Coordinates of C-alpha atoms in Angstrom, one line a residue:
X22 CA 0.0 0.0 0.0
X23 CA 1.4 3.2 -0.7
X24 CA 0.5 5.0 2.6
X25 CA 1.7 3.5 5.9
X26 CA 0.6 5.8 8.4
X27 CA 2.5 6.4 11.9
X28 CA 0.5 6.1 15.3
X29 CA 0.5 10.1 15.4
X30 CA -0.8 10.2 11.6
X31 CA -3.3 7.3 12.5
X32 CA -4.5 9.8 15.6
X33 CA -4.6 12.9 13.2
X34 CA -6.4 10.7 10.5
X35 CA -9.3 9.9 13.5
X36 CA -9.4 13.2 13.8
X37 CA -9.9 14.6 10.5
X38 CA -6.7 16.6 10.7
X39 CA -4.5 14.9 7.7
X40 CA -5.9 16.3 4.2
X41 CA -6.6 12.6 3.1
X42 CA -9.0 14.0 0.0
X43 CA -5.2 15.3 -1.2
X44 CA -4.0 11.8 -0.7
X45 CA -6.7 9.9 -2.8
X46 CA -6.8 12.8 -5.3
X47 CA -2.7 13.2 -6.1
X48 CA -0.5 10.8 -4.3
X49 CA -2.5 7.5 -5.1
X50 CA -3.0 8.4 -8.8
X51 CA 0.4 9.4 -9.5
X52 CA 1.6 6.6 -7.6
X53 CA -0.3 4.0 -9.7
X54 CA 1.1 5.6 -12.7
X55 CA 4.4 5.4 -11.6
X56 CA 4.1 1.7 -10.7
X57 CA 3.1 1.4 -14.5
X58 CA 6.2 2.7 -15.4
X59 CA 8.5 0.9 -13.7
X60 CA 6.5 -2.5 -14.4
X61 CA 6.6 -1.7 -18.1
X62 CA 10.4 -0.6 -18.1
X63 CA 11.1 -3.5 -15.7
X64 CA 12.4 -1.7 -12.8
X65 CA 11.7 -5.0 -10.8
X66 CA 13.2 -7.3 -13.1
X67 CA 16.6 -5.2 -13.0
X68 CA 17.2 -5.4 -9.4
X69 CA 15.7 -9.1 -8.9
X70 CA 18.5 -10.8 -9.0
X71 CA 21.1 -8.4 -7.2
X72 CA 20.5 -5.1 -5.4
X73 CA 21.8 -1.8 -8.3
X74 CA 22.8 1.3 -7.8
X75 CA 20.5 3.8 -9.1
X76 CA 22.8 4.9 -12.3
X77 CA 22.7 1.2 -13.0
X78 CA 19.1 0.5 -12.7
X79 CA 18.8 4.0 -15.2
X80 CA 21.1 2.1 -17.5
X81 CA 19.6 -1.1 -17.7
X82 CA 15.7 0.5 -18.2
X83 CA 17.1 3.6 -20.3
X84 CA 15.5 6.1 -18.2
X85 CA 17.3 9.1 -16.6
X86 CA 18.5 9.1 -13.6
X87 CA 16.5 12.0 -12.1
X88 CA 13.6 9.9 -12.8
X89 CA 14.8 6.4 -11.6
X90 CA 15.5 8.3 -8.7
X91 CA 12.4 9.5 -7.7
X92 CA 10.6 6.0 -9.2
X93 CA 12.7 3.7 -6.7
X94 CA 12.7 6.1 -3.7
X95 CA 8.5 5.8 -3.9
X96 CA 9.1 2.0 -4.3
X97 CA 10.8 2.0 -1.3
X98 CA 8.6 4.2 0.9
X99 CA 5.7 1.4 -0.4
X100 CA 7.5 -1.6 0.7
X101 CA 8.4 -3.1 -3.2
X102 CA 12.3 -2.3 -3.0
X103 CA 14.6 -2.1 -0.5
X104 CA 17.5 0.2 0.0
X105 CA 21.0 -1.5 1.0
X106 CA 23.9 1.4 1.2
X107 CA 23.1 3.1 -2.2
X108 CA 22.3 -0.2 -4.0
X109 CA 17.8 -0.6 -4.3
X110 CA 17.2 -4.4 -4.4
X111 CA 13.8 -5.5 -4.6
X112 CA 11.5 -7.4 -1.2
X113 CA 9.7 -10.2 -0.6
X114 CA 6.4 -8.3 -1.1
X115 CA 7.9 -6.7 -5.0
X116 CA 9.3 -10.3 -6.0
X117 CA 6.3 -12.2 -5.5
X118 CA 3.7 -9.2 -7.1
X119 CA 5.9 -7.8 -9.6
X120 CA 8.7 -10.3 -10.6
X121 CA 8.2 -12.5 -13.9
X122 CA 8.3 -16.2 -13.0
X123 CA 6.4 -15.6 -10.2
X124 CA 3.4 -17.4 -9.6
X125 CA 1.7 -14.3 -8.2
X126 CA 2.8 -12.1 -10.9
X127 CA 0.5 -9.2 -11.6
X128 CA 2.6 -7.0 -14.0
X129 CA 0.3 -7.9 -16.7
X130 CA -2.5 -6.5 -15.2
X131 CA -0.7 -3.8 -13.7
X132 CA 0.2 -3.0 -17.7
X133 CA -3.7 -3.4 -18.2
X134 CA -4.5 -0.6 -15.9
X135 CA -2.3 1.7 -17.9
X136 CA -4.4 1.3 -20.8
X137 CA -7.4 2.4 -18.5
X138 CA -5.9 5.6 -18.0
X139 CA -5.8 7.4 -21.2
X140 CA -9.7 6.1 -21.6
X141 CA -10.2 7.8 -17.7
X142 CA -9.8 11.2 -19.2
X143 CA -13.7 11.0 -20.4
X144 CA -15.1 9.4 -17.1
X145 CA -17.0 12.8 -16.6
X146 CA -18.9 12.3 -19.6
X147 CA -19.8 8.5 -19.0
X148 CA -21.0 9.3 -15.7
X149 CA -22.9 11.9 -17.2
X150 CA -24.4 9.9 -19.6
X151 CA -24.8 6.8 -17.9
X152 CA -22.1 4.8 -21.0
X153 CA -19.0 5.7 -22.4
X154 CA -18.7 7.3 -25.8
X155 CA -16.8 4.0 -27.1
X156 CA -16.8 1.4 -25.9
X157 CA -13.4 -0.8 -25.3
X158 CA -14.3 -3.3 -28.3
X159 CA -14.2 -0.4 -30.6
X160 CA -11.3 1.2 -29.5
X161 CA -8.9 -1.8 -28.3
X162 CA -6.1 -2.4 -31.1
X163 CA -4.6 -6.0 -31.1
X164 CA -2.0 -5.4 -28.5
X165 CA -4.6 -3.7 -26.6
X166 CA -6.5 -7.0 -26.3
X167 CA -3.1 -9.4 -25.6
X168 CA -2.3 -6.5 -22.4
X169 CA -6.2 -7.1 -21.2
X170 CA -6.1 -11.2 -21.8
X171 CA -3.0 -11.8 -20.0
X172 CA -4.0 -9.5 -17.8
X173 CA -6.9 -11.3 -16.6
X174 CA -5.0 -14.3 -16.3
X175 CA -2.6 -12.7 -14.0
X176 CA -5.8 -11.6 -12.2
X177 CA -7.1 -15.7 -12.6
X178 CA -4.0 -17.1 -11.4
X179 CA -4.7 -15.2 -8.4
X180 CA -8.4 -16.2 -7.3
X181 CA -7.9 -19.8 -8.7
X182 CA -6.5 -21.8 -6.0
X183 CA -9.3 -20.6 -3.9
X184 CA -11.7 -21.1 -6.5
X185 CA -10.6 -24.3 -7.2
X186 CA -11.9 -25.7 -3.8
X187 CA -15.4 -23.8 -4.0
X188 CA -16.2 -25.6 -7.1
X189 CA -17.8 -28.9 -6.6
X190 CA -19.0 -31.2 -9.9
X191 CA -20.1 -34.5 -10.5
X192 CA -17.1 -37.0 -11.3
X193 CA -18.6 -37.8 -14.8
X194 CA -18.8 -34.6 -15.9
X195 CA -18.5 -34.1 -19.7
X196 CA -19.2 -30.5 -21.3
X197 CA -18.3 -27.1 -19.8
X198 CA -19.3 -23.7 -21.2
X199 CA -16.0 -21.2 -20.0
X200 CA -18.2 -17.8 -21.0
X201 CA -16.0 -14.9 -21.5
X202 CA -12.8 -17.7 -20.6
X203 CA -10.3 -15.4 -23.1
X204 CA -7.2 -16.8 -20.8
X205 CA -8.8 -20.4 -20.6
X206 CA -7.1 -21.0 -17.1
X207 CA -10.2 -21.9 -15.7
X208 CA -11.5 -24.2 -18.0
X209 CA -8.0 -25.8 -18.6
X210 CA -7.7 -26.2 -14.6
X211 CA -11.3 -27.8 -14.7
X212 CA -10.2 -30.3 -17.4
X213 CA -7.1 -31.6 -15.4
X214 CA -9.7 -32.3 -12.5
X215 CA -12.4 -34.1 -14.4
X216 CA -10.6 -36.8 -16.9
X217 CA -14.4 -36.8 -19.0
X218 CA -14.6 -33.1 -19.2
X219 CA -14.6 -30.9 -22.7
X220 CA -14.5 -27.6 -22.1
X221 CA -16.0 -24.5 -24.9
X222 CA -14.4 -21.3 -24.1
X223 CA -16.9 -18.6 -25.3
X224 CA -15.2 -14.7 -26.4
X225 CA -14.7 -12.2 -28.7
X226 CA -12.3 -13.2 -31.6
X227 CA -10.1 -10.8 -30.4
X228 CA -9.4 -12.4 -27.2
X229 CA -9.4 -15.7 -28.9
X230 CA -6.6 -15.5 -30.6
X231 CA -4.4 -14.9 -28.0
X232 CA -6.3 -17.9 -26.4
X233 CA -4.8 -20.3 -29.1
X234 CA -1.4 -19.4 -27.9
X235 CA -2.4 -20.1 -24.4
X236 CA -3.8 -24.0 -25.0
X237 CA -1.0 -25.1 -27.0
X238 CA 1.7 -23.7 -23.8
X239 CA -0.7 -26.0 -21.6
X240 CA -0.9 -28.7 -24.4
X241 CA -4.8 -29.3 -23.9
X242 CA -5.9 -28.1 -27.4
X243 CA -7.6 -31.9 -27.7
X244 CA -9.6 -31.0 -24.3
X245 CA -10.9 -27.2 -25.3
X246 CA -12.4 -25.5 -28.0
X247 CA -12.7 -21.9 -29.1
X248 CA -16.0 -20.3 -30.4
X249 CA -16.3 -16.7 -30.9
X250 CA -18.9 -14.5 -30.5
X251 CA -20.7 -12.0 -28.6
X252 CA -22.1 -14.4 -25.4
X253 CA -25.4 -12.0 -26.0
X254 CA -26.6 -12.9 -29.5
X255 CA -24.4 -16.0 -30.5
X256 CA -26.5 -19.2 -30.1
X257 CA -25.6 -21.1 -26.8
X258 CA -24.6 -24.9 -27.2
X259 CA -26.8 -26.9 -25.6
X260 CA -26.5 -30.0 -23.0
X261 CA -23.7 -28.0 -20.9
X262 CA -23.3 -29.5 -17.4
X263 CA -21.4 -26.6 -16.0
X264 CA -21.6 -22.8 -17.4
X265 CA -18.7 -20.5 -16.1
X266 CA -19.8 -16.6 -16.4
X267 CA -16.4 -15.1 -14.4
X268 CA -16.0 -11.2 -14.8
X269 CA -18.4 -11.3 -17.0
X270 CA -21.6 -9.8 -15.9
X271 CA -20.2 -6.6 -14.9
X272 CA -20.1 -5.8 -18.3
X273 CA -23.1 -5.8 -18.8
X274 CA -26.1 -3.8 -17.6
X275 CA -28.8 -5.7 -15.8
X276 CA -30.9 -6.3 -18.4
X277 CA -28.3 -7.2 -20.5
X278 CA -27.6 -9.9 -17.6
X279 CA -30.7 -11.0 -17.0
X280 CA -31.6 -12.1 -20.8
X281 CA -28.4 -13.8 -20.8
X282 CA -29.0 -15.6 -17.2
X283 CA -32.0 -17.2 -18.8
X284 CA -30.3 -18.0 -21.7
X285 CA -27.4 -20.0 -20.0
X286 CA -30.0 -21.6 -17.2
X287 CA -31.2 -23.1 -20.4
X288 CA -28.7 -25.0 -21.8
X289 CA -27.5 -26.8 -18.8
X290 CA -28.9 -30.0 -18.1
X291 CA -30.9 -30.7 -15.4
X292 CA -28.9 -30.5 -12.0
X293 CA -26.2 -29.2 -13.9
X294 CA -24.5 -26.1 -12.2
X295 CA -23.6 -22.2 -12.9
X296 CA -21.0 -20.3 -11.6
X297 CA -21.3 -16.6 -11.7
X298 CA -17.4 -14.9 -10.2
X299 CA -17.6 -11.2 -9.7
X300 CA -17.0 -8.3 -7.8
X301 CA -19.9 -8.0 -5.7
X302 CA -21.4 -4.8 -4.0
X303 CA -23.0 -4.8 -0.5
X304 CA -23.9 -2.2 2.0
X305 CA -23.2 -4.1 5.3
X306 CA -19.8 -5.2 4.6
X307 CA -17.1 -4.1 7.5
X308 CA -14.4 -4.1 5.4
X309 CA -14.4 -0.7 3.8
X310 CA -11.7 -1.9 1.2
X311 CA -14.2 -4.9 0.5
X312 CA -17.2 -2.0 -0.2
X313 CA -14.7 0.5 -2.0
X314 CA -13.2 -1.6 -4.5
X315 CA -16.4 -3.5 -6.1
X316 CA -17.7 0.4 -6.5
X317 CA -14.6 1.6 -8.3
X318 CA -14.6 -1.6 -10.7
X319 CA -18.2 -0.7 -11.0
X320 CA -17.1 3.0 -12.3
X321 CA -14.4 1.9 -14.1
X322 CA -16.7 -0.7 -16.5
X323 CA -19.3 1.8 -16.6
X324 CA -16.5 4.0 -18.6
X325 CA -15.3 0.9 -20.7
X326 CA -18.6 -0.9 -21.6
X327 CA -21.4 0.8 -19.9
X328 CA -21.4 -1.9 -17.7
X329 CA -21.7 -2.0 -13.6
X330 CA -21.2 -4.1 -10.7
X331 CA -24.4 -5.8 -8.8
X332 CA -25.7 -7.0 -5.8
X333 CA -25.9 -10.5 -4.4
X334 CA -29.7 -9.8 -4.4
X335 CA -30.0 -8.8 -8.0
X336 CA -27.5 -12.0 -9.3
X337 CA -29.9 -14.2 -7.5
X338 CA -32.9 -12.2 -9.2
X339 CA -31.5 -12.8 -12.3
X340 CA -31.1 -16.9 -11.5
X341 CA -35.2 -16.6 -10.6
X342 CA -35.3 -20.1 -13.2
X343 CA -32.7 -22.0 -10.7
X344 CA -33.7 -24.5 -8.1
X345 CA -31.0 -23.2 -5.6
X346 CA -28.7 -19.8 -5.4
X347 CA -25.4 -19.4 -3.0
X348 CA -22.9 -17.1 -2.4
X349 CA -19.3 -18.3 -1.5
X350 CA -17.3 -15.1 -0.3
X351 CA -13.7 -14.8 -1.7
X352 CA -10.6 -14.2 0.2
X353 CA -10.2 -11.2 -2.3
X354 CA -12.0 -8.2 -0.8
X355 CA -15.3 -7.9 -2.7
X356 CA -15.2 -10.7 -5.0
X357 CA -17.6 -13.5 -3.9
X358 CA -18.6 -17.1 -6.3
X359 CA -22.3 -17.4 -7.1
X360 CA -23.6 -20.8 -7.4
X361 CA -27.1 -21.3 -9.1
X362 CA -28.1 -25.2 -9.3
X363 CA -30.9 -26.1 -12.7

């Protein structure tokens, strides 16, 4: 986190006397930008290996040293690089976030949010007008949509292990529809589990061809299959056991959602299962990091697609045609796994 406050600023904070409105407005902006920077310009993968001075760390990432200066100093102050003598090397906390090879890695999403930025500068007009003027599948190029699919694996790789024990199916499962899959992880993961299983993975063209690259690097190109399409017009194959619909709904608006709820509740067999992962809103929630973030995703996709983020209430509204609806809370603040059983 890029604020760690003392006791005395903790004290002032309680007391409204620290000018946190600057902090929110400025520092954490800035900051995020900055941590762009040095992702993209590998900052972390210079000093992963050995601790650099800061001349070297300008050399290796051909930036100037003013600016390396300044970049590593914040990195420090947030707890991603250490300083040893004049030598920054890089902590636990930077290597496993921000290192490639890491299991955690997030640098791809991290690059993701940099292409949010430039679109940021007409938010005012999509909350305004309640949609953006363009949306992102008319304005991404093609390395636009390789930054957002692996991206949102880097993002997958994160809630899978988790998800991976909340998601219970029959042993003799045989067809999966992945709905919005682009990165496949999910579906490849599910195949591995469940020897019978074929998966579908449902997205744009786009993203699938970035998806082809993906399933031959996990060698399951005989257990998944690509079809492309818009998930809200294309015709659904039928006789699916399991549907997966994960960051896909917010997207959407709700009735966009609910026509396509009752679309996918359709296809599955009977007793077969939906999963719906997303960022979900709620008012009672203690965590104010677990409230914040589902309403800033929620801003955010409203200035990409028009889309939102929803209530548990209006998920399981939508799942009206299912026999049972659960929610399974996420260790990841604000992101919870529907279940709706046909």
């Amino acid at each position: 986190m890029i604020f760690k406050l003392t006791l005395l600023e903790r004290l002032l904070h309680q007391m409204h006397r620290l000018p946190t409105p600057v902090m929110d407005a400025f520092g954490s902006v800035i900051f995020g930008r900055a941590l762009t920077i040095g992702v993209r310009r590998g900052v972390f993968e210079a000093v992963a290996v050995r601790p650099l001075t800061i001349e070297e760390i300008a050399t290796k990432t051909d930036l100037s040293v003013v600016g390396v200066r300044l970049l590593v100093e914040a990195f420090e102050v947030a707890g991603y690089l250490r300083r040893v003598g004049d030598e920054y090397g890089v902590t636990s906390e930077g290597a496993k976030w921000l290192v490639q090879g890491s299991p955690f890695y997030l640098g791809n999403l991290i690059r993701y949010f940099e292409t949010l930025y430039t679109r940021w500068a007409y938010l005012e007009h999509s909350v305004e007008r309640g949609s953006p003027p363009q949306s992102y599948l008319e304005m991404f190029g093609e390395e636009d949509w390789g930054v957002y699919v692996y991206g949102m694996r880097d993002l997958a790789r994160l809630l899978l292990p988790e998800v991976r024990t909340k998601i219970s199916l029959s042993r003799d499962i045989k067809r999966l529809l992945d709905i919005g899959g682009s990165h496949g992880l999910y579906a490849i993961d599910l195949c591995r589990r469940y020897s019978n299983l074929h998966a579908v993975i449902m997205d744009f063209d786009q993203a699938l061809r970035h998806t082809r690259s993906m399933l031959k690097e996990e060698a399951i190109e005989d257990r998944v299959s690509l079809l492309a399409g818009d998930c809200r017009s294309v015709t659904l194959p039928e006789g699916q056991d399991c549907v997966l619909l994960f960051n896909v709904v917010h997207g959407f608006n709700e009735e966009e959602n609910s026509k396509l709820v009752e679309r996918v509740l359709k296809v599955l067999v009977p007793g077969g299962k939906l999963y719906i992962l997303d960022q979900i809103t709620e008012e009672r929630q203690r965590s104010g990091l677990a409230r914040l973030l589902p309403l800033m995703v929620g801003l955010n996709l409203l200035n990409e697609t028009g889309g939102n983020t929803y209530s548990f209430q209006q998920v399981r509204d939508w799942c009206s045609g299912a026999q049972s609806v659960q929610r399974i809370r996420l260790r990841l603040p604000g992101v919870s796994l529907i279940e709706a059983k046909k």
